Coordinates of C-alpha atoms and ligand atoms in Angstrom, one line a residue:
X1 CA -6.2 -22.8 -18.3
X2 CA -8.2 -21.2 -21.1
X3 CA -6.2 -19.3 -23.9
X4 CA -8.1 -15.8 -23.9
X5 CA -10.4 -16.1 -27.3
X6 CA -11.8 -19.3 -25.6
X7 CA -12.4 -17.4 -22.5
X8 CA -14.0 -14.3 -24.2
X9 CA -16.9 -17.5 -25.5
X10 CA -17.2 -19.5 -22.5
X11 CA -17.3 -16.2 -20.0
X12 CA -15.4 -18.5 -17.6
X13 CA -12.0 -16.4 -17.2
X14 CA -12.6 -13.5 -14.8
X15 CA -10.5 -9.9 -15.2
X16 CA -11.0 -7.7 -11.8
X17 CA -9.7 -4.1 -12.9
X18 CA -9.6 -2.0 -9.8
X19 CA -9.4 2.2 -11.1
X20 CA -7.9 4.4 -8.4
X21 CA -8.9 7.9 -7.6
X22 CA -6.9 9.9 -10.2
X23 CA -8.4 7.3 -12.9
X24 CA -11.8 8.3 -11.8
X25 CA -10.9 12.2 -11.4
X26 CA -13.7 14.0 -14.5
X27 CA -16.1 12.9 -16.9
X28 CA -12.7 12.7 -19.3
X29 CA -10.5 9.8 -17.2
X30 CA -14.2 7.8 -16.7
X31 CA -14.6 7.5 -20.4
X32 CA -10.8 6.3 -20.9
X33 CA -12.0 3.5 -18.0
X34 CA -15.2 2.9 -20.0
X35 CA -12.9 1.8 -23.5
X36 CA -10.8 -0.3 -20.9
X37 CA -13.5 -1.9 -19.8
X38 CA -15.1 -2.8 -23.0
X39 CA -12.0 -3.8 -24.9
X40 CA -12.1 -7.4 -22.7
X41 CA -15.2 -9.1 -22.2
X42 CA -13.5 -10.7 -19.5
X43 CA -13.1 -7.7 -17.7
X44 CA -16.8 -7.7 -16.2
X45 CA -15.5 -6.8 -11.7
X46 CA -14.7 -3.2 -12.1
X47 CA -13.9 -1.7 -8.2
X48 CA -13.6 2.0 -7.9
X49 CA -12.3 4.3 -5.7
X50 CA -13.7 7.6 -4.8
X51 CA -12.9 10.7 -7.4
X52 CA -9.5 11.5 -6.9
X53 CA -7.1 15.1 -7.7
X54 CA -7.7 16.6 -11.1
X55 CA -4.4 18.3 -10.5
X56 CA -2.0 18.5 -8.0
X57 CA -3.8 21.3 -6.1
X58 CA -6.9 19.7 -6.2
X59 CA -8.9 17.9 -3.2
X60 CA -9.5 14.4 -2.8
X61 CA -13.5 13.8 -2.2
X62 CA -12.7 11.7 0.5
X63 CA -10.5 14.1 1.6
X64 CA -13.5 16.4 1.6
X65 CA -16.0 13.8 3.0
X66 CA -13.4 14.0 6.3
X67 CA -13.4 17.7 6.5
X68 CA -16.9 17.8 6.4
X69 CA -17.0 14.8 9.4
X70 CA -14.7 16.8 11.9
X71 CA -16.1 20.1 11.0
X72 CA -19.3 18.8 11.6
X73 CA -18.1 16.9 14.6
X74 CA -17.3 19.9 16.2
X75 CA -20.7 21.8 15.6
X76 CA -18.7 23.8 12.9
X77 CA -19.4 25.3 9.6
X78 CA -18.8 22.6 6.9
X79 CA -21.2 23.8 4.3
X80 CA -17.4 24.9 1.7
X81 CA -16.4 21.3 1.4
X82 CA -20.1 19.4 1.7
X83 CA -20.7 22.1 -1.3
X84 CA -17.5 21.4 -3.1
X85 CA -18.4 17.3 -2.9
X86 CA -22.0 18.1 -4.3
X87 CA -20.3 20.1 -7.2
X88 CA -18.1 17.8 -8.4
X89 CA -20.4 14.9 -8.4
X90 CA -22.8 16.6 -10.2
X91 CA -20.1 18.3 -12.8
X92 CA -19.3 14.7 -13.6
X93 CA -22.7 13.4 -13.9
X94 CA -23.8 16.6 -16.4
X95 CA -20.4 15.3 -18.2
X96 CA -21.0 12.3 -18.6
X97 CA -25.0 13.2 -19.4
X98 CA -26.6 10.8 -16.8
X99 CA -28.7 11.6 -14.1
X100 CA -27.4 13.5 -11.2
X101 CA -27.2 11.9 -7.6
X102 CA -29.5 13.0 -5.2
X103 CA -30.2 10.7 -2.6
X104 CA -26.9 9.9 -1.2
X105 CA -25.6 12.9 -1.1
X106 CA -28.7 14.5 0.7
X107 CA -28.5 11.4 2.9
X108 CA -24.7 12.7 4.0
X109 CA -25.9 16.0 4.2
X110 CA -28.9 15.0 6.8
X111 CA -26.8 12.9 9.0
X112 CA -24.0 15.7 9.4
X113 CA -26.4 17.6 10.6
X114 CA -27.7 14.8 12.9
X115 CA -24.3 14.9 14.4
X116 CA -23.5 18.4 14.2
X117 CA -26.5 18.6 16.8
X118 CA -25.2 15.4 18.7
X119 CA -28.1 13.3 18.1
X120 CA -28.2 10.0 17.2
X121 CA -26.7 9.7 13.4
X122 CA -25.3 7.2 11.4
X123 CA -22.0 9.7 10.3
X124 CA -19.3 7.6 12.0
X125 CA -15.8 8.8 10.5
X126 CA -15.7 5.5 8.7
X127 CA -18.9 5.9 7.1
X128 CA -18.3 9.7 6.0
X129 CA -15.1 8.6 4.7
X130 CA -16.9 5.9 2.4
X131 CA -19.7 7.6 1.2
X132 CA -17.1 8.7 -1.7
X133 CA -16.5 5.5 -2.7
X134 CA -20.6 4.9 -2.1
X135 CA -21.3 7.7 -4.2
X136 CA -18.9 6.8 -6.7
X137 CA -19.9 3.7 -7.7
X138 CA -23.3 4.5 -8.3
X139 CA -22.6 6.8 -11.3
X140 CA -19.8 4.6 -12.5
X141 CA -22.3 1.7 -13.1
X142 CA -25.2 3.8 -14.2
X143 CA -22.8 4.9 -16.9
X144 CA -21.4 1.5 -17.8
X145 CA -24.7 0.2 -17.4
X146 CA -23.5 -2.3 -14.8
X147 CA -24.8 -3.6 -11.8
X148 CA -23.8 -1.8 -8.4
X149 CA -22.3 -4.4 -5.9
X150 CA -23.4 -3.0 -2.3
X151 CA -20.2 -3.7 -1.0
X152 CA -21.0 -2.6 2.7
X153 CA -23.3 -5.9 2.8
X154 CA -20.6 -8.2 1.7
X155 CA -17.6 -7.2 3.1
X156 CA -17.4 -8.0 6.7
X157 CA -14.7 -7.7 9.4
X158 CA -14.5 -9.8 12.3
X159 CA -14.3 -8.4 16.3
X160 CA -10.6 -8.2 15.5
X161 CA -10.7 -5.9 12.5
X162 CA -9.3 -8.0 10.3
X163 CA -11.1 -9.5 7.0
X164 CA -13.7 -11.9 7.8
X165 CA -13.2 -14.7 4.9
X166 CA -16.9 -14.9 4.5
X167 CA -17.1 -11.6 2.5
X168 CA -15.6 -14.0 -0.5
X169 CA -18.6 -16.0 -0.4
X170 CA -20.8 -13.3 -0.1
X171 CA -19.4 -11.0 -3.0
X172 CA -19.2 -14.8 -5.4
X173 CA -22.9 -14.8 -4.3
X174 CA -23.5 -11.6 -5.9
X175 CA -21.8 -11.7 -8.6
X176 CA -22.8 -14.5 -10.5
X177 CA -24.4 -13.5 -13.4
X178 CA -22.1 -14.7 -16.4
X179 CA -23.1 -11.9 -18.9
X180 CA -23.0 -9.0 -15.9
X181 CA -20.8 -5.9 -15.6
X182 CA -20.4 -5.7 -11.8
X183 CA -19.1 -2.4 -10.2
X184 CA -17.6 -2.6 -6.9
X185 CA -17.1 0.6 -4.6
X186 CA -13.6 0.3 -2.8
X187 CA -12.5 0.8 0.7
X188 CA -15.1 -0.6 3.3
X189 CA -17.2 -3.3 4.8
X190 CA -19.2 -3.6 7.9
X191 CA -17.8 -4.6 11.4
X192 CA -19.6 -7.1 13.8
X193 CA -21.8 -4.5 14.7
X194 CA -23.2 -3.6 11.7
X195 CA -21.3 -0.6 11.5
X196 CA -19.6 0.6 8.4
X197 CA -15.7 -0.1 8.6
X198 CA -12.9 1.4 5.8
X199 CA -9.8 -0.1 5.4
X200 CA -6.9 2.2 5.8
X201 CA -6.5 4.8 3.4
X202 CA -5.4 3.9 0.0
X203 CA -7.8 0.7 0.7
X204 CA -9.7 0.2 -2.1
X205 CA -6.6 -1.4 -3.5
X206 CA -7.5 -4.4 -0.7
X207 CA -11.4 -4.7 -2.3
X208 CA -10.0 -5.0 -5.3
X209 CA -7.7 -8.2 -4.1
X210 CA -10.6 -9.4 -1.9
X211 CA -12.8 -9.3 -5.2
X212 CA -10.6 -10.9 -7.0
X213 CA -10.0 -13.8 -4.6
X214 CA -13.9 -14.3 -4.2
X215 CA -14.3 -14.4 -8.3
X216 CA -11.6 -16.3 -8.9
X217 CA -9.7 -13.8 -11.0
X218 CA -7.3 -15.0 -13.4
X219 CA -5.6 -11.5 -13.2
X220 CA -6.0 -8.3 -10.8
X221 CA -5.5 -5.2 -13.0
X222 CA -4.7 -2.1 -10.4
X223 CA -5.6 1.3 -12.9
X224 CA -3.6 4.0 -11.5
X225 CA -1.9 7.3 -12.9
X226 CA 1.6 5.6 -13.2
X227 CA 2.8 2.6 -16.0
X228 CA 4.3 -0.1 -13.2
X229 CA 6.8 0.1 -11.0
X230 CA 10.6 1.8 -11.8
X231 CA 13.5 -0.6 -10.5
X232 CA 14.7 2.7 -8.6
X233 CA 13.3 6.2 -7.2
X234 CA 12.7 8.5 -9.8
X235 CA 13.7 11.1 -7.8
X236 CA 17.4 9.8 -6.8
X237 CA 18.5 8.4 -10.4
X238 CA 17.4 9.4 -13.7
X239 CA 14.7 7.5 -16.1
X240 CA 15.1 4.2 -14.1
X241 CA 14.1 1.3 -16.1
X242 CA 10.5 -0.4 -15.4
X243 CA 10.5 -3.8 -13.3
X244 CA 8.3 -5.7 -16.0
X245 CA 7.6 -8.5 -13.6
X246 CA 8.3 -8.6 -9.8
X247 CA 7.2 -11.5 -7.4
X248 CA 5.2 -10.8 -4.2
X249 CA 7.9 -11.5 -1.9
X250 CA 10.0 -9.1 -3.8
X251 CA 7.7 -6.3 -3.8
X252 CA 7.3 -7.2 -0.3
X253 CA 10.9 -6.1 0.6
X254 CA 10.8 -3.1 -2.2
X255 CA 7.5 -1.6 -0.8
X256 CA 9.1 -2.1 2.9
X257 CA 12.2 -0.4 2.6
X258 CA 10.1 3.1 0.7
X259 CA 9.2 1.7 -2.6
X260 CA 5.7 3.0 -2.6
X261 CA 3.3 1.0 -4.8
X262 CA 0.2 -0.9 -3.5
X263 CA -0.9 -0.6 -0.2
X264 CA 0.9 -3.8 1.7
X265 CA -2.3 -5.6 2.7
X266 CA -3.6 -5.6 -0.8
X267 CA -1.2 -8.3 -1.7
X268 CA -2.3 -10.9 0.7
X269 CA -5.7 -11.8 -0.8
X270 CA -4.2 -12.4 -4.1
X271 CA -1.2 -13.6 -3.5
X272 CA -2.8 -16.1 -1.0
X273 CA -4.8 -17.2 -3.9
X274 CA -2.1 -17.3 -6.6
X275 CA -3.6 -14.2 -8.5
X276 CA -1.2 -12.2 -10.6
X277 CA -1.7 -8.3 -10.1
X278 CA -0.8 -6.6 -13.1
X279 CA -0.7 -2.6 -12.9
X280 CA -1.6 -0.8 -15.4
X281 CA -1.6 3.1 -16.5
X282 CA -5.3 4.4 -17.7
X283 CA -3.5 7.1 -19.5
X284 CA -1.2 4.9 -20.9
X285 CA -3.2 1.7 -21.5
X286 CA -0.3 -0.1 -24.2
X287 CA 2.2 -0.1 -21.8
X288 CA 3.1 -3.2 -20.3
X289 CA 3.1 -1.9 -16.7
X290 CA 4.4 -4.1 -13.7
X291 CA 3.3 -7.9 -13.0
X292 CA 3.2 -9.2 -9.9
X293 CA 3.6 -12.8 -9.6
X294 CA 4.1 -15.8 -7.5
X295 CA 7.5 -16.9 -9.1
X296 CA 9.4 -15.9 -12.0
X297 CA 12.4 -16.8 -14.2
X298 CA 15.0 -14.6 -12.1
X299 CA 17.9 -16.3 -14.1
X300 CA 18.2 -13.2 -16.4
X301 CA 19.3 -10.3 -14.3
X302 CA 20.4 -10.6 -11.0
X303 CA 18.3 -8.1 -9.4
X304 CA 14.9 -6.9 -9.5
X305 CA 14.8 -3.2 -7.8
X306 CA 16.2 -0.8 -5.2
X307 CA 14.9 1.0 -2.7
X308 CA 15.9 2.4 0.3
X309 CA 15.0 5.1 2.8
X310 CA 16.4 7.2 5.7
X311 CA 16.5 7.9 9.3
X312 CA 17.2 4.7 11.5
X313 CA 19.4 4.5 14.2
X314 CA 21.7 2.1 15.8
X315 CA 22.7 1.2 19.3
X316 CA 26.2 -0.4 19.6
X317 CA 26.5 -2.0 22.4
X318 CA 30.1 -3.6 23.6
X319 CA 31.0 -6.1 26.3
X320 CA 33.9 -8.2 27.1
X321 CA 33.2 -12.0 26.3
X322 CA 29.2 -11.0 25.4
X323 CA 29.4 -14.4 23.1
X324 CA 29.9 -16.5 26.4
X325 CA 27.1 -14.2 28.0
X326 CA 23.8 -16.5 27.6
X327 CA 20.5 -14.0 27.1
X328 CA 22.5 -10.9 26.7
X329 CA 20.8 -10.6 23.2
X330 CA 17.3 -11.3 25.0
X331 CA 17.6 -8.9 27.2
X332 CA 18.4 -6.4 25.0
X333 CA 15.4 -6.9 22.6
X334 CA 13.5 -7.3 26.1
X335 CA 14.0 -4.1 27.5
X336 CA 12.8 -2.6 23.9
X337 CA 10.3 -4.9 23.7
X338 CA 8.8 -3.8 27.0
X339 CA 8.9 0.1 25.5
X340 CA 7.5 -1.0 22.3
X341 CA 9.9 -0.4 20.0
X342 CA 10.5 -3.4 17.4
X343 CA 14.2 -3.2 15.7
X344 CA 15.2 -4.1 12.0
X345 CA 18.3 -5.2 11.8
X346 CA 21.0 -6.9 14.6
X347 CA 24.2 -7.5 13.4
X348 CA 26.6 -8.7 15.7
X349 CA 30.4 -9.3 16.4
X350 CA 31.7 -11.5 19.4
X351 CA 31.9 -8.9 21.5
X352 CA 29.1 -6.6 20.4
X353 CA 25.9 -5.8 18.9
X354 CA 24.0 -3.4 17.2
X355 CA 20.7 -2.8 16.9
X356 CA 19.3 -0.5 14.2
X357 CA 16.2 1.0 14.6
X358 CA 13.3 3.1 12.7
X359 CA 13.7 6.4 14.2
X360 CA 9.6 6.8 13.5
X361 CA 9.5 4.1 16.0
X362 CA 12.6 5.1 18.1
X363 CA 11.5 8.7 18.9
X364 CA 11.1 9.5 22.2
X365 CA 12.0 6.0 23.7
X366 CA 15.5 6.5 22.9
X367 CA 16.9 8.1 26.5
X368 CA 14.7 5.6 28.7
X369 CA 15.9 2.5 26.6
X370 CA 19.3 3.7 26.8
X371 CA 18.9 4.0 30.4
X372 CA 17.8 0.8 30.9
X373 CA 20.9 -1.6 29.0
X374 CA 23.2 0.8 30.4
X375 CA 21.5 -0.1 33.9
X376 CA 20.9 -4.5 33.0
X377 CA 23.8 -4.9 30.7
X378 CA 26.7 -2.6 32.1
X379 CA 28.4 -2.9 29.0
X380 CA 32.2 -2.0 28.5
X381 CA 31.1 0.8 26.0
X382 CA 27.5 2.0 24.4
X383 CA 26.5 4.7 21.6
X384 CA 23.8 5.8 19.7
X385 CA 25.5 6.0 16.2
X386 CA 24.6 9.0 13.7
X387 CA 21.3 8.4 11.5
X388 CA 21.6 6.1 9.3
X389 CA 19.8 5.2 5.5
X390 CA 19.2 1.6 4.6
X391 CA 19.3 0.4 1.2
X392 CA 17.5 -3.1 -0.1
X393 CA 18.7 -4.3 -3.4
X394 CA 16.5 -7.0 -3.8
X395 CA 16.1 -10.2 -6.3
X396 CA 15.0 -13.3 -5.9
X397 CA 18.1 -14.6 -8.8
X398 CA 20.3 -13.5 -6.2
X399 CA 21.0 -16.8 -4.5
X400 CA 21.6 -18.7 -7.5
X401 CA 24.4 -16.1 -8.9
X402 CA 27.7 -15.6 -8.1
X403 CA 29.5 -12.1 -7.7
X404 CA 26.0 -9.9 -6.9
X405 CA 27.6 -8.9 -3.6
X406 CA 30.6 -8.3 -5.2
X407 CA 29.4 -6.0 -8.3
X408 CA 27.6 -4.2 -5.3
X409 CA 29.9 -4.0 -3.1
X410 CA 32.8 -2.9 -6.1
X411 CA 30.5 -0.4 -7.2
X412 CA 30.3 1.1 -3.7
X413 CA 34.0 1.5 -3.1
X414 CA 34.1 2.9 -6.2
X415 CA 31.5 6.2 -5.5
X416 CA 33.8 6.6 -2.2
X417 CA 31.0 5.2 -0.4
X418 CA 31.7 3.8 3.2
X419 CA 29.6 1.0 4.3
X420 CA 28.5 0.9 7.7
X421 CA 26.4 -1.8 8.0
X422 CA 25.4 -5.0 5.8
X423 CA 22.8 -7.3 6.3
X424 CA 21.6 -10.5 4.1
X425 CA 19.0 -12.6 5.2
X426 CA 18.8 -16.2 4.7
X427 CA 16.3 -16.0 2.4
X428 CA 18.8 -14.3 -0.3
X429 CA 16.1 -12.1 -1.6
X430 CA 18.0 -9.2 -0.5
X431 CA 21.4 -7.3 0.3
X432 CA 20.5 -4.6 2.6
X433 CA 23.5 -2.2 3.5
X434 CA 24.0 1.0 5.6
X435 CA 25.2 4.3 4.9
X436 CA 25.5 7.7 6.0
X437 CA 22.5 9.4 5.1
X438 CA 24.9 12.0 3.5
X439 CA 25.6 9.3 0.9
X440 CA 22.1 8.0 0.3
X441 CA 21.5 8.9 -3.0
X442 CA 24.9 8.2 -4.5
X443 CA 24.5 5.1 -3.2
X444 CA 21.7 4.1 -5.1
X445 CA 23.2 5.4 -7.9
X446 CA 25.9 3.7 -7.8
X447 CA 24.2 0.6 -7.1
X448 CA 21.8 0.9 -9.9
X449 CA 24.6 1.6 -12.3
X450 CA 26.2 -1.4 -11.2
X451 CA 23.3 -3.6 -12.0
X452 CA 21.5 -1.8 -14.9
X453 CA 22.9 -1.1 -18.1
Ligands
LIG501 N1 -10.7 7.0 -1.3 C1 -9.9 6.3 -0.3 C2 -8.7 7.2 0.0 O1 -8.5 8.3 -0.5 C3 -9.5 4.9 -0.7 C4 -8.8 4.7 -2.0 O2 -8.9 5.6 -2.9 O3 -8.2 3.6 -2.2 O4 -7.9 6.8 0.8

């Protein structure tokens, strides 16, 4: 691999920095994007997302774009938020003293009032909801002076939704140009029919990974309002310390169990490719942020992060000589199976099993499935257990050091915390354990204390 000040001659090592909503907000947060961009030459695949809050009790433009769509929709008056849109595109424009856009927002305008009168109009949801992105981009590379990257034409999906791998080849197609700024809008392609598609919300994280994958990115820089990842919520223990570097099968188990960072898809492209993502604070560019990364050295600490949420449930489930029972387990995960609920975790005992489940997922199914065992299984005994939190304390060094269960575990017992359930996979990424959701948080606490100095 190139060291950097060879790169910055030969052009050949690629930076994709994707800037999220809040980093595109005003005229102010584009220009602290603009020095970003132009402090590495090698940062020439800039993807955007569509103006984001100002404040906390401001409106997202896509947001807006979606009013307008089902106000529309409906043959109702959706003239506030179309206006609100038009205003702040135009308020950053006059800011940033380039020309205003016209076209594509009259376009939007003209086909929500196709479809307010049900005639034929291109205004699908999808394509309302990525106008902002649309929109977006067209200023940010007329400012920059960069070259718009029509995304819709590039990114495809196939007739199952998911990403159709040609889109690499057709955004490396168009992007080329060694000596080219290239800006990017985020969140959308076009399905088999030609239709425009988004991703799900938050999706302009995924172009960005996708772009980086088709260039051939030596790093994915993700621009949001924060500087990385915090090894624990913020909001349960005080100042945690930042996770400097974090694997993807790591952040994988973090982001499951509530940790909310990246959008989860957004990590396949790049780790499928080996791409590091590094995120990155535009109000804060110095700080190291969080880098995501393939392997690291986990010999130093023994744990990367915690996180944890509430509300699953458990079904115990007892029977007299259930180990000699062949397909009792089967036919427990059948019958939830057939109600389409999927479970977490099932620990088990040699006479009985739980099952813990989301409750998201377990809401409303929970009387017929009960139902059901009690009817296939007759089991000696059955309950639904109180709600339950789950707690991952995840690291991939875990496997290769002694006493981690034991520090956790010790530092449980200590905050007078009972443990109801535990549960490490194979894999020996993780510890995950159950509590009362009345002792949640000093859980975490206690296990963060127990880890982090
Ligand atoms: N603008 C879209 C949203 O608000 C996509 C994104 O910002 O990533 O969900």
């Amino acid at each position: 691999m190139n060291s950097p000040s060879e790169a910055a001659v030969s052009g050949a090592e690629k930076i994709v920095c994707k800037f999220g909503g809040t980093s595109l907000a005003d005229a102010a947060q584009i220009r602290k994007v603009r020095a970003i961009v132009q402090s590495d030459p090698r940062r020439r695949f800039v993807v955007v997302s569509a103006p984001g809050k100002r404040d906390k009790d401001d409106a997202k433009i896509t947001d807006l774009l979606l009013t307008c769509w089902h106000l529309a929709a409906q043959n109702l008056d959706y003239s506030e938020p179309l206006h609100l849109i038009r205003a702040r595109y135009d308020q950053i424009a006059r800011d940033l003293g380039i020309a205003p856009l016209t076209d594509p927002l009259d376009e939007a305008a003209a086909e929500l009032e196709k479809l307010a009168r049900h005639e034929d109009s291109l205004a699908t949801r999808d394509w309302m909801a990525a106008r902002g992105e649309f929109c977006h981009a067209l200023l940010i590379a007329e400012f920059l002076g960069a070259q718009f990257v029509p995304s819709g034409e590039c990114i495809r999906f196939d007739e199952e939704g998911l990403l159709d791998p040609i889109s690499y080849a057709n955004l490396a197609a168009l992007m080329s140009d060694e000596g080219a700024i290239y800006v990017v809008p985020g969140f959308y392609g076009r399905d088999q029919s030609g239709r425009i598609k988004t991703f799900p919300r938050g999706g302009s994280d995924i172009t960005g990974a996708v772009v980086s994958r088709a260039v051939g990115a030596l790093v994915y820089e993700n621009w949001t309002d924060v500087s990385g990842l915090l090894m624990a919520d913020p909001r349960v223990v005080e100042h945690p310390k930042p996770i400097e570097e974090v694997t993807y099968r790591e952040l994988r188990e973090l982001a499951y169990m509530g940790a909310s960072v990246l959008h989860e898809e957004t990590i396949f492209p790049a780790s499928q490719a080996g791409i590091p993502i590094q995120i990155k604070n535009t109000n804060a560019p110095d700080d190291a942020g969080t880098r995501i990364v393939a392997t690291r050295d986990a010999s130093d600490v023994g744990i990367v992060g915690i996180a944890g949420r509430k509300g699953f449930s458990t079904i115990y489930i007892e029977k007299a000589m259930m180990n000699q029972q062949r397909g009792f387990g089967r036919r427990v995960l059948e019958i939830l199976e057939t109600n389409g609920v999927s479970f977490e975790h099932m620990p088990s005992a040699l006479d009985s099993m739980s099952v813990v489940i989301g409750d998201e997922n377990f809401d409303g199914h929970a009387p017929t499935i009960l139902k059901e065992l009690e009817r296939t299984l007759e089991p000696d005994r059955m309950e639904l257990l109180p709600p339950m939190a789950l707690i991952a304390t995840v690291g991939e060094g875990m496997a290769l050091r002694v006493g981690v269960s034991g520090r956790l575990f010790g530092a449980l017992r200590e905050s007078g915390v009972n443990v109801r359930m535990i549960s490490q996979g194979a894999s020996e990424i993780n510890i995950i354990v159950g509590v009362s959701e009345a002792d949640y948080e000093s859980a975490v606490r206690a296990i963060y204390g127990a880890f982090v100095a």
